[in-house]
Tab-separated table of C-alpha atoms in Angstrom:
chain	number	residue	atom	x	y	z
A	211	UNK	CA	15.396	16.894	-12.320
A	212	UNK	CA	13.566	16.565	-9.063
A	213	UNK	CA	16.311	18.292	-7.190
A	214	UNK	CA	16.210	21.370	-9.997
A	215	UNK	CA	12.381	21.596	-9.054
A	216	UNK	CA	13.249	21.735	-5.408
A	217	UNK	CA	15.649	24.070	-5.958
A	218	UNK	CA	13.064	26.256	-7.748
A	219	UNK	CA	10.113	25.950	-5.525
A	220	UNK	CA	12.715	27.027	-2.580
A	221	UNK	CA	13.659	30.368	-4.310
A	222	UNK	CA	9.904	31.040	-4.594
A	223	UNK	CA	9.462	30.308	-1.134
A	224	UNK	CA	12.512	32.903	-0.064
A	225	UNK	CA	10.782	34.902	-2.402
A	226	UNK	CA	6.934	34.587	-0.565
A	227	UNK	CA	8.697	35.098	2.901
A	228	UNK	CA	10.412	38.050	1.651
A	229	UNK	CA	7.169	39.513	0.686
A	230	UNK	CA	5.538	38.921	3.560
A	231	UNK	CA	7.705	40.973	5.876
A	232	UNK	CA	8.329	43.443	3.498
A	233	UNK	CA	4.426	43.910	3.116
A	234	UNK	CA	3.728	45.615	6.399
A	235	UNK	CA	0.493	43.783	6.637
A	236	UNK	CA	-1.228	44.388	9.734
A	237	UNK	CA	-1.149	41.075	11.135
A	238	UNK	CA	2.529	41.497	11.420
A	239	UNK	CA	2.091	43.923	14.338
A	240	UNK	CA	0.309	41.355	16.282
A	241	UNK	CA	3.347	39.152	16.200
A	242	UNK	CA	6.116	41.648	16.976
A	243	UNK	CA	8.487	38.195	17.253
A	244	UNK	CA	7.755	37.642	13.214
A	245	UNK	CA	8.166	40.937	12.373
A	246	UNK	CA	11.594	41.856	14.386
A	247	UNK	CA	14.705	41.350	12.308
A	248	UNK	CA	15.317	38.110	14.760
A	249	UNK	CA	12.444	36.825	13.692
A	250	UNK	CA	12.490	37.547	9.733
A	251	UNK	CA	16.437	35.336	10.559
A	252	UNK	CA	14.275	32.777	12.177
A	253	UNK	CA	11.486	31.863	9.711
A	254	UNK	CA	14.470	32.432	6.700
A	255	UNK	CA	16.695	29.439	8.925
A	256	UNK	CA	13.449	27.080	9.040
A	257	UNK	CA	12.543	27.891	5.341
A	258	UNK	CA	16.445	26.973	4.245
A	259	UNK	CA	16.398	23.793	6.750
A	260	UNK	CA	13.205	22.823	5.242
A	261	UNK	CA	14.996	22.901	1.919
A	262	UNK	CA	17.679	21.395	2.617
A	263	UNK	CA	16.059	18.312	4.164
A	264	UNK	CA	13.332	18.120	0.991
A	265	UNK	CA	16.939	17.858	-0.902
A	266	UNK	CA	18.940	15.975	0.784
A	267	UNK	CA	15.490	13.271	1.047
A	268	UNK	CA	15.276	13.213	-2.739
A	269	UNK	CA	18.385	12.924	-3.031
A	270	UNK	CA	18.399	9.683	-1.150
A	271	UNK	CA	15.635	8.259	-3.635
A	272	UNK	CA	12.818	9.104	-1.552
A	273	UNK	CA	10.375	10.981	-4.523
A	274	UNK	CA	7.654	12.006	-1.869
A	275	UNK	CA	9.452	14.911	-0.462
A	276	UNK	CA	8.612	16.812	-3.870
A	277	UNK	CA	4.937	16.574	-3.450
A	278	UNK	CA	5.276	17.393	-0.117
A	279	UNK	CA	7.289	20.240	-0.534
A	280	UNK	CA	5.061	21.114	-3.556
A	281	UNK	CA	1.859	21.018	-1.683
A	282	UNK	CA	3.925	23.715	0.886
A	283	UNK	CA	4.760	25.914	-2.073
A	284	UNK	CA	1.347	25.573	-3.099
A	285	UNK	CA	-0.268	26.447	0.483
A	286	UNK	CA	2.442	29.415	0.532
A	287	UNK	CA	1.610	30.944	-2.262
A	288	UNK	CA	-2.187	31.242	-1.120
A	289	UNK	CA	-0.963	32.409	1.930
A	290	UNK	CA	0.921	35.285	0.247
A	291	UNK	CA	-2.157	35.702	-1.976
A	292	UNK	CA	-4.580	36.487	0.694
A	293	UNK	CA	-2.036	38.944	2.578
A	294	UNK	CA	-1.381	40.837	0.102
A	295	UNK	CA	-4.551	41.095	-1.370
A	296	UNK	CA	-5.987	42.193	2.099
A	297	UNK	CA	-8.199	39.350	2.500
A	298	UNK	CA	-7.016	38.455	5.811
């Protein structure tokens, strides 16, 4: 069940980063690195690694990588939140 909820946070987290690039926020022109294609590759290899290790952890019996990875989801989706409601 754990792994199911990892699985599920992770698409929502695909789905946040996918967002954020697509939102042409403002703040993506200071960072032309995060905005480039290489970049968007980048930060979707990190967010799949992440995953993967959150997995693989809970998979080994180690129950703390959900709440971590919850907590991530959780500080992610404020993130997206605030972009795209132009508060930062």
């Amino acid at each position: 069940m754990a792994l199911i909820l990892l699985f599920a946070m992770g698409i929502v987290n695909f789905a946040i980063h996918r967002a954020v690039s697509d939102s042409g926020h403002p703040l993506l022109a200071q960072m032309p690195w995060a905005s480039s294609r290489m970049g968007f590759g980048f930060g979707l290899i990190t967010e799949y690694l992440m995953l993967l290790a959150c997995m693989l952890m809970t998979d080994r019996g180690s129950g703390g990588w959900v709440w971590g990875y919850g907590l991530y989801t959780a500080a992610n989706g404020v993130a997206i939140w605030l972009i795209l409601s132009r508060r930062i």
